Amino acid sequence: MSASEQKRVILSVVGTRPNFMKVGPIEESLKQHSSIEHVILHTGQHFDTNMSEVFFRDLKLRQPDIYLGIAGGLLGDQTGRIMVALEKELLQLKPNLVVVVGDVNSTFASAWVAVQNHIPVAHVEAGLRSFDRRMPEEINRICTDVICELLFTTHPMADEQLAKEGVDSKKIHMVGNIMIDYLVRYQKQAEAMQQWQALSLPAKGYAIVTLHRPSNVDVPEQLKKMVGLLGELSQELPLVFPVHPRTKKNLELFGLLGTLKNNQKISVVEPQSYLNFLSLVLQSRLVLTDSGGLQEETSVLDIPCVTLRENTERPFTVDFGTNYLVGTNSDKVLAVCREILAGNSKTPQDFSKWQWDGRTGERIATHLVEYLRA
Ligand code: UD1
């Protein structure tokens, strides 16, 4: 192989649960390009079987080529250790480009260390802003976008935000929503699984709850309030609550897990695999969450989503989708849920007009290859 025919190396970084289903479609599309060698690195930020391994199995993802095994710790400690370990790998591998997704610590740590080593970085899901700098993810988003060469966005609102921040428009590519690629692909399979039956839940008659934001689960009083809210809501319809490790740790620490588990109307379950969870969402009446990605998935699936946060980095799900940005005032949350249960919910627009169509991975791969060719 001559120098000009030499393969270009792209390194994609994953670290947490919501990263896996985003890198999968990119990997599949890059496989179609013979000029590219794609290396997948897992930082280890999420390490429990049901937060990581199960997703690789469920979605038939190729195992990561490199595993750093960095988990736990405070924000700076975790981010710093990822940087130290990743830098060693970068110096050895010398990739031509690094791809990071989302807004977790692994995202920013990897972007920073790659750019400092003069390796260009592409950020998937760029331009999202909650304007809440108390969220670690907001800092990760801002700092990542400012140093990246390629910014892949999901919605015109993100393009506008980047433009306001002075980003050169040549760097910005609206490619649609990578999170929706596997949703489109796996929806039928998940439907057929009927996971709601396995949990003895009534079809279209239960709500799903997910909570893991530090602002909701790290402060005893706030978590107690959340548990009280779920208790009240469970009087209206059964709830299923897959508990994130951060939340579980704190429920135990603050002596609240028993209250939830003793409530017959609340199914407290382990974090679910991708397909099990999607299967549950598809037959749910509504979703209560503080997650980011779920606001988008429910908007596409036309399932009402009550977001238990004061702000969102995905305002288009509120303006055009099924998302209600409610905050955590129990009375407000219950009032919105009752409205939804009474049949008064939003009708979403068709998100495929923003290319949320299952083909975002292909578009990203094409841009990456073109960038490296140039
Ligand atoms: C992280 C991301 C958040 C994302 C979420 C998705 C940051 C700052 N936060 O939050 O944006 O929405 O992932 O789930 O990057 N733990 C386990 N097992 C695991 C994973 C975590 O026990 O598999 C424990 C960790 O050791 C830690 C706590 O849970 O004590 C929190 O994990 P961490 O990755 O720091 O943040 P998340 O809350 O998961």
Coordinates of C-alpha atoms and ligand atoms in Angstrom, one line a residue:
M1 CA 0.0 0.0 0.0
S2 CA 1.5 3.4 -1.0
A3 CA 1.5 6.3 1.4
S4 CA -1.4 7.9 -0.3
E5 CA -3.4 4.7 0.0
Q6 CA -2.7 4.2 3.6
K7 CA -5.7 3.8 5.8
R8 CA -6.7 6.8 7.9
V9 CA -7.4 6.0 11.6
I10 CA -10.5 7.3 13.3
L11 CA -10.8 6.8 17.0
S12 CA -14.3 6.9 18.5
V13 CA -14.7 7.3 22.3
V14 CA -17.5 5.8 24.3
G15 CA -17.9 6.0 28.1
T16 CA -21.4 5.9 29.3
R17 CA -24.7 4.2 28.6
P18 CA -26.1 6.8 26.2
N19 CA -22.9 6.8 24.1
F20 CA -23.1 3.2 23.0
M21 CA -26.2 3.5 20.7
K22 CA -24.6 6.6 19.2
V23 CA -21.3 5.1 18.1
G24 CA -22.9 1.9 16.8
P25 CA -24.4 3.4 13.7
I26 CA -21.2 5.4 13.0
E27 CA -19.1 2.2 13.2
E28 CA -21.5 0.4 10.8
S29 CA -21.3 3.2 8.3
L30 CA -17.5 3.6 8.6
K31 CA -17.1 -0.1 7.8
Q32 CA -18.4 0.7 4.3
H33 CA -15.3 3.0 3.7
S34 CA -12.3 0.9 2.9
S35 CA -10.0 3.9 3.4
I36 CA -10.8 4.0 7.1
E37 CA -9.7 2.0 10.1
H38 CA -12.1 2.6 12.9
V39 CA -10.9 2.1 16.5
I40 CA -13.4 2.1 19.4
L41 CA -12.2 3.1 22.8
H42 CA -14.3 2.7 26.0
T43 CA -13.2 4.8 28.9
G44 CA -14.9 2.6 31.4
Q45 CA -16.9 5.5 33.0
H46 CA -19.9 3.1 33.0
F47 CA -18.9 -0.3 34.0
D48 CA -21.8 -2.3 35.5
T49 CA -22.9 -5.1 33.2
N50 CA -26.4 -3.6 32.9
M51 CA -25.0 -0.1 32.2
S52 CA -22.5 -1.2 29.5
E53 CA -22.0 -4.8 28.5
V54 CA -25.7 -5.5 28.0
F55 CA -25.8 -2.8 25.4
F56 CA -23.0 -4.3 23.4
R57 CA -24.9 -7.6 23.4
D58 CA -28.3 -6.1 22.7
L59 CA -27.2 -3.9 19.8
K60 CA -24.7 -6.4 18.5
L61 CA -21.9 -3.8 18.8
R62 CA -18.4 -4.7 18.1
Q63 CA -16.4 -4.9 21.4
P64 CA -14.2 -1.9 22.1
D65 CA -10.6 -2.2 20.9
I66 CA -9.3 -0.4 23.9
Y67 CA -10.7 -0.3 27.4
L68 CA -9.3 2.2 29.9
G69 CA -11.2 1.1 33.0
I70 CA -11.6 4.5 34.5
A71 CA -14.7 4.8 36.7
G72 CA -16.0 6.5 39.8
G73 CA -14.5 9.5 41.5
L74 CA -15.4 13.1 41.7
L75 CA -15.8 15.1 38.5
G76 CA -12.2 16.4 38.2
D77 CA -10.7 13.2 39.3
Q78 CA -12.6 11.1 36.8
T79 CA -12.1 13.6 34.0
G80 CA -8.3 13.9 34.8
R81 CA -7.8 10.1 35.0
I82 CA -9.5 9.6 31.6
M83 CA -7.2 12.3 30.1
V84 CA -4.0 10.7 31.5
A85 CA -5.0 7.2 30.3
L86 CA -6.3 8.3 26.9
E87 CA -3.2 10.4 26.1
K88 CA -1.0 7.4 26.3
E89 CA -3.2 5.5 23.9
L90 CA -3.3 8.5 21.5
L91 CA 0.5 8.8 21.5
Q92 CA 0.8 5.1 20.5
L93 CA -2.1 4.9 18.0
K94 CA -1.7 8.4 16.4
P95 CA -5.2 8.5 15.0
N96 CA -6.0 11.0 12.2
L97 CA -9.3 12.0 13.9
V98 CA -11.1 11.5 17.1
V99 CA -14.9 11.3 17.4
V100 CA -16.7 12.1 20.7
V101 CA -20.5 12.0 21.3
G102 CA -22.8 13.7 23.8
D103 CA -21.8 15.6 26.9
V104 CA -20.4 13.3 29.5
N105 CA -17.0 13.5 31.2
S106 CA -15.6 11.0 28.8
T107 CA -16.6 13.3 25.9
F108 CA -14.8 16.4 27.1
A109 CA -11.8 14.6 28.6
S110 CA -11.2 12.9 25.2
A111 CA -11.7 16.0 23.1
W112 CA -9.4 18.1 25.3
V113 CA -6.5 15.6 25.3
A114 CA -6.8 14.9 21.5
V115 CA -6.8 18.6 20.6
Q116 CA -3.9 19.2 22.9
N117 CA -2.0 16.5 20.9
H118 CA -3.0 18.3 17.6
I119 CA -5.5 15.6 16.6
P120 CA -8.7 17.1 15.1
V121 CA -12.0 16.2 16.9
A122 CA -15.5 15.7 15.7
H123 CA -18.3 16.3 18.2
V124 CA -21.6 14.5 17.6
E125 CA -24.6 16.3 19.2
A126 CA -22.9 19.7 19.2
G127 CA -24.6 23.1 20.0
L128 CA -27.0 21.9 22.7
R129 CA -27.2 24.3 25.6
S130 CA -29.3 24.3 28.8
F131 CA -27.7 27.6 29.9
D132 CA -27.4 26.1 33.3
R133 CA -23.7 26.1 34.3
R134 CA -24.4 24.1 37.4
M135 CA -24.9 21.0 35.2
P136 CA -21.6 19.2 34.6
E137 CA -22.9 18.3 31.1
E138 CA -23.3 22.0 30.2
I139 CA -19.6 22.7 30.9
N140 CA -18.7 19.6 29.0
R141 CA -20.8 20.7 26.0
I142 CA -19.4 24.3 25.9
C143 CA -15.8 23.3 26.4
T144 CA -16.0 20.5 23.8
D145 CA -17.7 22.5 21.1
V146 CA -15.2 25.4 21.3
I147 CA -12.2 23.1 20.5
C148 CA -13.7 20.8 17.9
E149 CA -13.1 21.0 14.2
L150 CA -16.3 19.2 13.1
L151 CA -19.6 19.9 14.8
F152 CA -22.5 17.6 14.0
T153 CA -25.8 19.0 15.1
T154 CA -29.3 17.6 15.5
H155 CA -31.5 20.7 14.9
P156 CA -31.3 24.2 13.4
M157 CA -31.6 25.6 16.9
A158 CA -28.2 24.1 17.7
D159 CA -26.7 25.6 14.5
E160 CA -28.0 29.0 15.5
Q161 CA -26.5 28.6 19.0
L162 CA -23.1 27.8 17.6
A163 CA -23.3 30.7 15.2
K164 CA -24.1 33.0 18.1
E165 CA -21.0 31.7 19.9
G166 CA -19.0 32.7 16.8
V167 CA -18.3 29.2 15.4
D168 CA -17.2 29.2 11.8
S169 CA -20.2 27.9 9.8
K170 CA -17.9 25.7 7.8
K171 CA -17.4 23.5 10.8
I172 CA -21.1 22.9 11.4
H173 CA -23.1 20.1 9.8
M174 CA -26.7 19.4 10.6
V175 CA -26.8 15.6 10.2
G176 CA -30.0 14.7 12.1
N177 CA -30.1 12.8 15.4
I178 CA -27.8 9.8 15.8
M179 CA -29.9 8.7 18.9
I180 CA -32.8 8.0 16.5
D181 CA -30.8 5.6 14.2
Y182 CA -31.2 2.6 16.4
L183 CA -34.7 3.7 17.5
V184 CA -35.9 3.4 13.9
R185 CA -34.1 0.1 13.4
Y186 CA -35.2 -1.6 16.6
Q187 CA -38.7 -0.3 17.2
K188 CA -40.5 -3.3 15.7
Q189 CA -38.3 -5.8 17.5
A190 CA -38.9 -4.0 20.8
E191 CA -42.6 -3.8 20.2
A192 CA -42.7 -7.6 19.7
M193 CA -40.9 -8.2 23.0
Q194 CA -43.9 -6.9 25.0
Q195 CA -41.7 -6.3 28.0
W196 CA -44.6 -4.6 29.8
Q197 CA -46.2 -8.0 30.1
A198 CA -43.2 -9.5 31.8
L199 CA -43.6 -6.9 34.5
S200 CA -47.4 -7.4 34.7
L201 CA -48.0 -3.8 33.6
P202 CA -51.2 -2.8 31.8
A203 CA -50.7 -1.8 28.2
K204 CA -50.8 1.9 27.8
G205 CA -51.6 2.2 31.4
Y206 CA -48.4 2.8 33.2
A207 CA -45.7 5.5 33.5
I208 CA -41.9 5.0 33.3
V209 CA -39.6 7.0 35.6
T210 CA -35.9 7.6 35.2
L211 CA -33.9 9.9 37.5
H212 CA -30.2 10.3 37.7
R213 CA -29.3 14.1 37.6
P214 CA -27.1 15.1 40.6
S215 CA -29.5 18.0 41.2
N216 CA -32.4 15.5 41.7
V217 CA -30.7 12.6 43.4
D218 CA -27.6 13.8 45.3
V219 CA -29.4 16.1 47.8
P220 CA -31.4 14.2 50.5
E221 CA -34.3 16.7 50.6
Q222 CA -34.7 16.7 46.8
L223 CA -34.6 13.0 46.5
K224 CA -37.1 12.6 49.3
K225 CA -39.3 15.1 47.4
M226 CA -39.0 12.9 44.3
V227 CA -39.9 9.8 46.2
G228 CA -43.0 11.5 47.7
L229 CA -44.0 12.7 44.2
L230 CA -43.8 9.2 42.8
G231 CA -45.8 7.9 45.7
E232 CA -48.6 10.4 44.9
L233 CA -48.5 9.7 41.2
S234 CA -48.6 6.0 41.8
Q235 CA -52.2 6.5 43.1
E236 CA -53.1 7.5 39.6
L237 CA -51.3 4.8 37.6
P238 CA -48.6 2.2 38.1
L239 CA -45.0 3.2 37.7
V240 CA -42.0 1.3 36.6
F241 CA -38.7 2.8 37.8
P242 CA -35.4 1.4 36.4
V243 CA -33.0 2.8 39.0
H244 CA -29.6 4.2 37.8
P245 CA -26.6 3.3 40.0
R246 CA -26.1 6.9 41.2
T247 CA -29.7 7.0 42.3
K248 CA -29.7 3.6 43.9
K249 CA -26.6 4.5 45.9
N250 CA -28.3 7.6 47.2
L251 CA -31.7 6.0 47.8
E252 CA -30.0 3.5 50.0
L253 CA -27.8 6.1 51.7
F254 CA -30.7 8.4 52.5
G255 CA -32.9 5.5 53.7
L256 CA -35.5 6.0 50.9
L257 CA -35.3 2.8 48.9
G258 CA -37.6 0.9 51.3
T259 CA -40.4 3.5 50.8
L260 CA -40.3 2.9 47.0
K261 CA -40.0 -0.8 47.2
N262 CA -42.9 -1.1 49.7
N263 CA -45.2 0.6 47.3
Q264 CA -47.1 -2.1 45.4
K265 CA -47.8 0.4 42.6
I266 CA -44.2 1.0 41.8
S267 CA -42.0 -1.6 40.1
V268 CA -38.4 -0.8 41.2
V269 CA -36.2 -2.6 38.7
E270 CA -32.6 -2.7 37.6
P271 CA -31.4 -0.5 34.7
Q272 CA -32.9 -2.0 31.6
S273 CA -31.2 -3.1 28.3
Y274 CA -31.8 -0.9 25.3
L275 CA -34.4 -3.2 23.8
N276 CA -36.2 -3.9 27.1
F277 CA -36.4 -0.3 27.8
L278 CA -37.6 0.7 24.4
S279 CA -40.2 -2.1 24.6
L280 CA -41.4 -0.6 27.9
V281 CA -41.5 3.0 26.5
L282 CA -43.6 1.9 23.5
Q283 CA -46.5 0.8 25.7
S284 CA -46.2 3.5 28.3
R285 CA -48.8 6.2 28.9
L286 CA -46.2 8.7 29.8
V287 CA -42.6 9.1 30.8
L288 CA -41.2 11.1 33.7
T289 CA -37.5 11.8 33.4
D290 CA -34.5 14.0 33.9
S291 CA -32.6 12.4 31.0
G292 CA -31.7 14.3 27.9
G293 CA -32.0 11.6 25.2
L294 CA -35.3 10.3 26.4
Q295 CA -36.9 13.7 25.7
E296 CA -36.0 13.2 22.1
E297 CA -36.9 9.5 21.8
T298 CA -40.4 10.1 23.3
S299 CA -41.0 13.1 20.9
V300 CA -40.3 10.8 18.0
L301 CA -42.5 8.0 19.4
D302 CA -45.3 10.4 20.3
I303 CA -45.2 9.5 24.0
P304 CA -45.8 12.3 26.4
C305 CA -42.6 13.2 28.4
V306 CA -42.7 15.1 31.7
T307 CA -39.2 16.5 32.2
L308 CA -38.3 16.9 35.9
R309 CA -35.8 19.7 35.3
E310 CA -35.9 23.5 35.3
N311 CA -34.2 23.7 31.9
T312 CA -33.4 21.6 28.9
E313 CA -30.6 21.6 26.3
R314 CA -33.2 20.2 23.9
P315 CA -35.8 22.9 23.7
F316 CA -37.0 21.7 20.3
T317 CA -38.6 18.7 22.0
V318 CA -40.7 21.2 24.0
D319 CA -41.5 23.4 21.0
F320 CA -42.1 20.7 18.4
G321 CA -42.3 17.4 20.3
T322 CA -44.1 15.8 23.3
N323 CA -41.9 17.2 26.0
Y324 CA -43.3 19.2 29.0
L325 CA -40.5 21.0 30.9
V326 CA -42.1 21.0 34.3
G327 CA -39.4 21.2 37.0
T328 CA -39.8 19.4 40.2
N329 CA -42.7 21.1 42.0
S330 CA -44.9 18.2 43.0
D331 CA -48.2 20.0 42.5
K332 CA -47.1 21.2 39.0
V333 CA -45.9 17.8 38.0
L334 CA -49.1 16.1 39.2
A335 CA -51.2 18.7 37.4
V336 CA -49.4 18.1 34.1
C337 CA -49.6 14.3 34.5
R338 CA -53.3 14.5 35.2
E339 CA -53.8 16.6 32.0
I340 CA -52.0 14.1 30.0
L341 CA -53.9 11.2 31.5
A342 CA -57.1 13.1 30.7
G343 CA -56.1 12.9 27.1
N344 CA -54.8 16.4 26.6
S345 CA -51.3 16.0 25.3
K346 CA -49.2 17.6 22.6
T347 CA -49.2 16.3 19.1
P348 CA -45.6 16.2 17.9
Q349 CA -44.3 17.5 14.5
D350 CA -42.7 15.1 12.2
F351 CA -39.0 15.1 13.2
S352 CA -37.9 13.5 10.0
K353 CA -37.9 16.9 8.5
W354 CA -34.7 17.5 10.6
Q355 CA -33.3 14.2 9.3
W356 CA -34.2 12.3 12.5
D357 CA -34.7 9.4 10.1
G358 CA -32.3 6.6 11.1
R359 CA -29.6 7.6 8.6
T360 CA -27.5 10.0 10.7
G361 CA -24.7 7.5 11.1
E362 CA -24.2 7.4 7.3
R363 CA -24.2 11.2 7.0
I364 CA -21.6 11.5 9.8
A365 CA -19.4 8.8 8.2
T366 CA -19.5 10.6 4.8
H367 CA -18.5 13.9 6.4
L368 CA -15.6 12.2 8.4
V369 CA -14.2 10.6 5.3
E370 CA -14.5 13.8 3.2
Y371 CA -12.8 15.8 6.0
L372 CA -9.9 13.3 6.1
R373 CA -9.6 13.3 2.3
A374 CA -9.3 17.1 2.2
Ligands
UD1_1 C1 -23.2 10.1 33.6 C2 -23.1 11.5 32.9 C3 -24.5 12.0 32.6 C4 -25.3 11.0 31.8 C5 -25.3 9.7 32.6 C6 -26.0 8.6 31.8 C7 -21.2 13.0 33.5 C8 -20.8 14.2 34.2 N1 -22.4 12.5 33.7 O1 -23.8 10.4 34.8 O2 -24.4 13.2 31.8 O3 -26.6 11.5 31.6 O4 -23.9 9.3 32.8 O5 -26.3 7.5 32.6 O6 -20.4 12.5 32.7 N2 -21.8 3.9 38.6 C9 -21.8 2.5 38.9 N3 -21.9 1.7 37.8 C10 -22.0 2.1 36.5 C11 -21.9 3.5 36.3 C12 -21.8 4.4 37.4 O7 -21.8 2.1 40.0 O8 -22.0 1.3 35.6 C13 -21.6 4.8 39.8 C14 -20.3 5.5 39.7 O9 -19.3 4.8 40.2 C15 -20.6 6.8 40.4 C16 -22.0 7.0 40.1 O10 -22.6 5.8 39.7 O11 -20.4 6.6 41.7 C17 -22.2 8.1 39.0 O12 -21.5 7.6 37.8 P1 -20.9 8.7 36.8 O13 -20.4 8.0 35.5 O14 -19.9 9.5 37.5 O15 -22.1 9.7 36.4 P2 -23.6 9.4 36.1 O16 -24.4 9.9 37.1 O17 -23.7 8.0 35.6

